[in-house]
PDB file of C-alpha atoms in Angstrom:
ATOM      1  CA  MET A1118      82.058 106.101  94.185  1.00 80.00           C
ATOM      2  CA  ARG A1119      84.369 106.085  97.031  1.00 85.00           C
ATOM      3  CA  GLN A1120      88.372 106.670  96.506  1.00 93.00           C
ATOM      4  CA  PHE A1121      91.189 104.376  97.579  1.00 94.00           C
ATOM      5  CA  GLN A1122      94.943 104.499  97.540  1.00 97.00           C
ATOM      6  CA  THR A1123      97.418 101.885  98.370  1.00 97.00           C
ATOM      7  CA  SER A1124     101.026 103.178  98.615  1.00 98.00           C
ATOM      8  CA  THR A1125     104.166 101.003  99.386  1.00 97.00           C
ATOM      9  CA  LEU A1126     105.923 103.101 102.204  1.00 97.00           C
ATOM     10  CA  GLU A1127     109.174 100.603 102.297  1.00 97.00           C
ATOM     11  CA  GLN A1128     109.781  97.561  99.649  1.00 97.00           C
ATOM     12  CA  ARG A1129     111.910  94.957 100.933  1.00 96.00           C
ATOM     13  CA  LYS A1130     114.043  97.266 103.008  1.00 96.00           C
ATOM     14  CA  THR A1131     116.779  96.027 105.435  1.00 94.00           C
ATOM     15  CA  PHE A1132     116.621  97.816 108.445  1.00 93.00           C
ATOM     16  CA  ASP A1133     119.492  97.242 111.553  1.00 90.00           C
ATOM     17  CA  THR A1134     118.511 100.282 113.267  1.00 92.00           C
ATOM     18  CA  ASP A1135     115.507 102.715 114.513  1.00 95.00           C
ATOM     19  CA  PHE A1136     113.887 104.161 111.299  1.00 97.00           C
ATOM     20  CA  GLU A1137     110.755 106.186 110.174  1.00 98.00           C
ATOM     21  CA  THR A1138     108.987 104.959 106.804  1.00 98.00           C
ATOM     22  CA  HIS A1139     108.300 107.480 103.848  1.00 96.00           C
ATOM     23  CA  PRO A1140     105.447 109.832 104.997  1.00 97.00           C
ATOM     24  CA  LEU A1141     102.087 109.832 103.108  1.00 97.00           C
ATOM     25  CA  GLU A1142      99.764 112.827 103.089  1.00 96.00           C
ATOM     26  CA  VAL A1143      96.218 111.447 103.682  1.00 96.00           C
ATOM     27  CA  ALA A1144      94.278 114.487 104.496  1.00 94.00           C
ATOM     28  CA  TRP A1145      91.317 113.374 102.171  1.00 94.00           C
ATOM     29  CA  ALA A1146      90.952 110.275 103.405  1.00 96.00           C
ATOM     30  CA  SER A1147      88.800 108.887 106.277  1.00 94.00           C
ATOM     31  CA  GLU A1148      90.359 105.371 107.299  1.00 96.00           C
ATOM     32  CA  ALA A1149      93.628 104.005 106.978  1.00 98.00           C
ATOM     33  CA  ILE A1150      95.392 100.204 107.225  1.00 98.00           C
ATOM     34  CA  PHE A1151      99.072 100.061 107.182  1.00 99.00           C
ATOM     35  CA  PHE A1152     100.013  96.418 106.433  1.00 98.00           C
ATOM     36  CA  VAL A1153     103.620  95.087 107.467  1.00 98.00           C
ATOM     37  CA  ASP A1154     105.513  91.925 106.223  1.00 97.00           C
ATOM     38  CA  VAL A1155     108.762  91.520 108.259  1.00 93.00           C
ATOM     39  CA  GLU A1156     111.227  88.778 108.681  1.00 87.00           C
ATOM     40  CA  GLN A1157     114.186  88.818 110.786  1.00 80.00           C
ATOM     41  CA  LEU A1158     117.114  88.171 108.582  1.00 76.00           C
ATOM     42  CA  ASP A1159     119.656  87.138 111.750  1.00 79.00           C
ATOM     43  CA  GLU A1160     119.673  85.322 115.151  1.00 72.00           C
ATOM     44  CA  GLY A1161     119.383  88.289 117.062  1.00 72.00           C
ATOM     45  CA  SER A1162     118.017  88.820 120.188  1.00 73.00           C
ATOM     46  CA  GLY A1163     116.095  91.951 119.748  1.00 81.00           C
ATOM     47  CA  SER A1164     112.586  92.517 118.679  1.00 89.00           C
ATOM     48  CA  LEU A1165     111.256  95.247 116.155  1.00 92.00           C
ATOM     49  CA  HIS A1166     108.224  97.370 117.467  1.00 96.00           C
ATOM     50  CA  LEU A1167     106.176  99.460 115.107  1.00 98.00           C
ATOM     51  CA  LYS A1168     103.939 102.489 115.993  1.00 98.00           C
ATOM     52  CA  VAL A1169     101.707 104.724 114.304  1.00 98.00           C
ATOM     53  CA  GLN A1170     102.567 108.556 113.923  1.00 98.00           C
ATOM     54  CA  ILE A1171     100.620 111.313 112.843  1.00 98.00           C
ATOM     55  CA  SER A1172     101.488 114.917 111.550  1.00 97.00           C
ATOM     56  CA  VAL A1173      99.561 118.230 110.844  1.00 95.00           C
ATOM     57  CA  ASP A1174     102.543 119.482 108.306  1.00 95.00           C
ATOM     58  CA  GLY A1175     104.871 116.265 107.461  1.00 95.00           C
ATOM     59  CA  VAL A1176     107.483 117.663 109.545  1.00 96.00           C
ATOM     60  CA  ASN A1177     106.580 117.639 113.225  1.00 97.00           C
ATOM     61  CA  TRP A1178     105.325 113.937 114.532  1.00 98.00           C
ATOM     62  CA  LEU A1179     103.210 112.685 117.519  1.00 97.00           C
ATOM     63  CA  ASP A1180     102.675 108.847 118.083  1.00 98.00           C
ATOM     64  CA  GLU A1181      98.941 108.034 117.604  1.00 97.00           C
ATOM     65  CA  GLY A1182      98.771 105.622 119.715  1.00 97.00           C
ATOM     66  CA  THR A1183      98.295 102.351 117.627  1.00 98.00           C
ATOM     67  CA  ILE A1184     100.932  99.822 117.849  1.00 98.00           C
ATOM     68  CA  PHE A1185     101.815  96.377 116.469  1.00 98.00           C
ATOM     69  CA  GLU A1186     102.839  93.635 118.739  1.00 95.00           C
ATOM     70  CA  PRO A1187     106.627  93.250 119.131  1.00 93.00           C
ATOM     71  CA  ILE A1188     107.953  91.305 116.135  1.00 90.00           C
ATOM     72  CA  ARG A1189     110.636  88.642 116.767  1.00 85.00           C
ATOM     73  CA  VAL A1190     110.687  86.209 113.500  1.00 84.00           C
ATOM     74  CA  LYS A1191     108.782  86.405 110.127  1.00 89.00           C
ATOM     75  CA  GLU A1192     105.214  88.181 110.505  1.00 92.00           C
ATOM     76  CA  ARG A1193     102.485  89.829 108.515  1.00 96.00           C
ATOM     77  CA  ALA A1194     100.332  91.902 110.225  1.00 97.00           C
ATOM     78  CA  PHE A1195      98.050  94.962 109.906  1.00 98.00           C
ATOM     79  CA  ARG A1196      96.630  97.623 112.074  1.00 98.00           C
ATOM     80  CA  ARG A1197      93.530 100.066 111.056  1.00 98.00           C
ATOM     81  CA  VAL A1198      93.640 104.012 111.929  1.00 97.00           C
ATOM     82  CA  SER A1199      91.138 106.520 111.763  1.00 93.00           C
ATOM     83  CA  HIS A1200      90.746 110.333 112.950  1.00 91.00           C
ATOM     84  CA  PHE A1201      94.204 111.234 111.774  1.00 89.00           C
ATOM     85  CA  GLY A1202      95.716 114.205 110.792  1.00 83.00           C
ATOM     86  CA  GLY A1203      97.238 115.227 107.508  1.00 94.00           C
ATOM     87  CA  TRP A1204     100.185 112.781 106.916  1.00 98.00           C
ATOM     88  CA  LEU A1205     100.765 109.302 108.631  1.00 98.00           C
ATOM     89  CA  ARG A1206     103.790 106.842 108.877  1.00 98.00           C
ATOM     90  CA  LEU A1207     105.084 104.221 110.698  1.00 98.00           C
ATOM     91  CA  LYS A1208     108.139 104.445 113.164  1.00 98.00           C
ATOM     92  CA  GLY A1209     110.213 101.089 113.876  1.00 97.00           C
ATOM     93  CA  GLU A1210     112.578 100.554 116.589  1.00 95.00           C
ATOM     94  CA  LEU A1211     114.903  98.108 117.604  1.00 90.00           C
ATOM     95  CA  LEU A1212     115.035  97.837 121.326  1.00 81.00           C
ATOM     96  CA  GLU A1213     118.315  95.661 121.210  1.00 77.00           C
ATOM     97  CA  SER A1214     121.412  96.651 118.618  1.00 73.00           C
ATOM     98  CA  GLY A1215     122.704  93.620 116.606  1.00 75.00           C
ATOM     99  CA  SER A1216     119.108  92.276 114.803  1.00 84.00           C
ATOM    100  CA  LEU A1217     118.443  92.899 111.165  1.00 88.00           C
ATOM    101  CA  TYR A1218     115.060  93.017 109.503  1.00 92.00           C
ATOM    102  CA  LYS A1219     113.651  93.193 105.896  1.00 93.00           C
ATOM    103  CA  ALA A1220     110.580  94.882 105.526  1.00 95.00           C
ATOM    104  CA  THR A1221     107.511  95.430 103.322  1.00 97.00           C
ATOM    105  CA  ILE A1222     105.130  98.535 104.695  1.00 98.00           C
ATOM    106  CA  HIS A1223     101.901  99.268 102.326  1.00 98.00           C
ATOM    107  CA  LEU A1224      99.358 101.974 103.502  1.00 98.00           C
ATOM    108  CA  VAL A1225      95.965 101.579 102.129  1.00 98.00           C
ATOM    109  CA  ILE A1226      93.649 104.644 102.483  1.00 97.00           C
ATOM    110  CA  LYS A1227      90.218 105.532 101.475  1.00 95.00           C
ATOM    111  CA  GLU A1228      87.542 108.125 101.960  1.00 92.00           C
TER     112      GLU A1228
END
């Protein structure tokens, strides 16, 4: 039987600056899916950019190459990832200051 795990990396957390999610050790898994549920809480003009990062040790991080489309309003999205190292997380960037977002981010992994 295949093993799987669903982890909540961020739960309705408010962001007004660049951030990284809590990292998750995923070395045993062969595939992963990030699910994001994001809403913009203000009238700011900035968009939220999310990208997947990988790490061999949970300390030093590299961009994996998977990105989300820029988020400007309320949105639900997912991205699939495979061939990753021992750790995964998302990096969020607000390209213009003054915007406020609330996000819930889940990571589902399975072998």
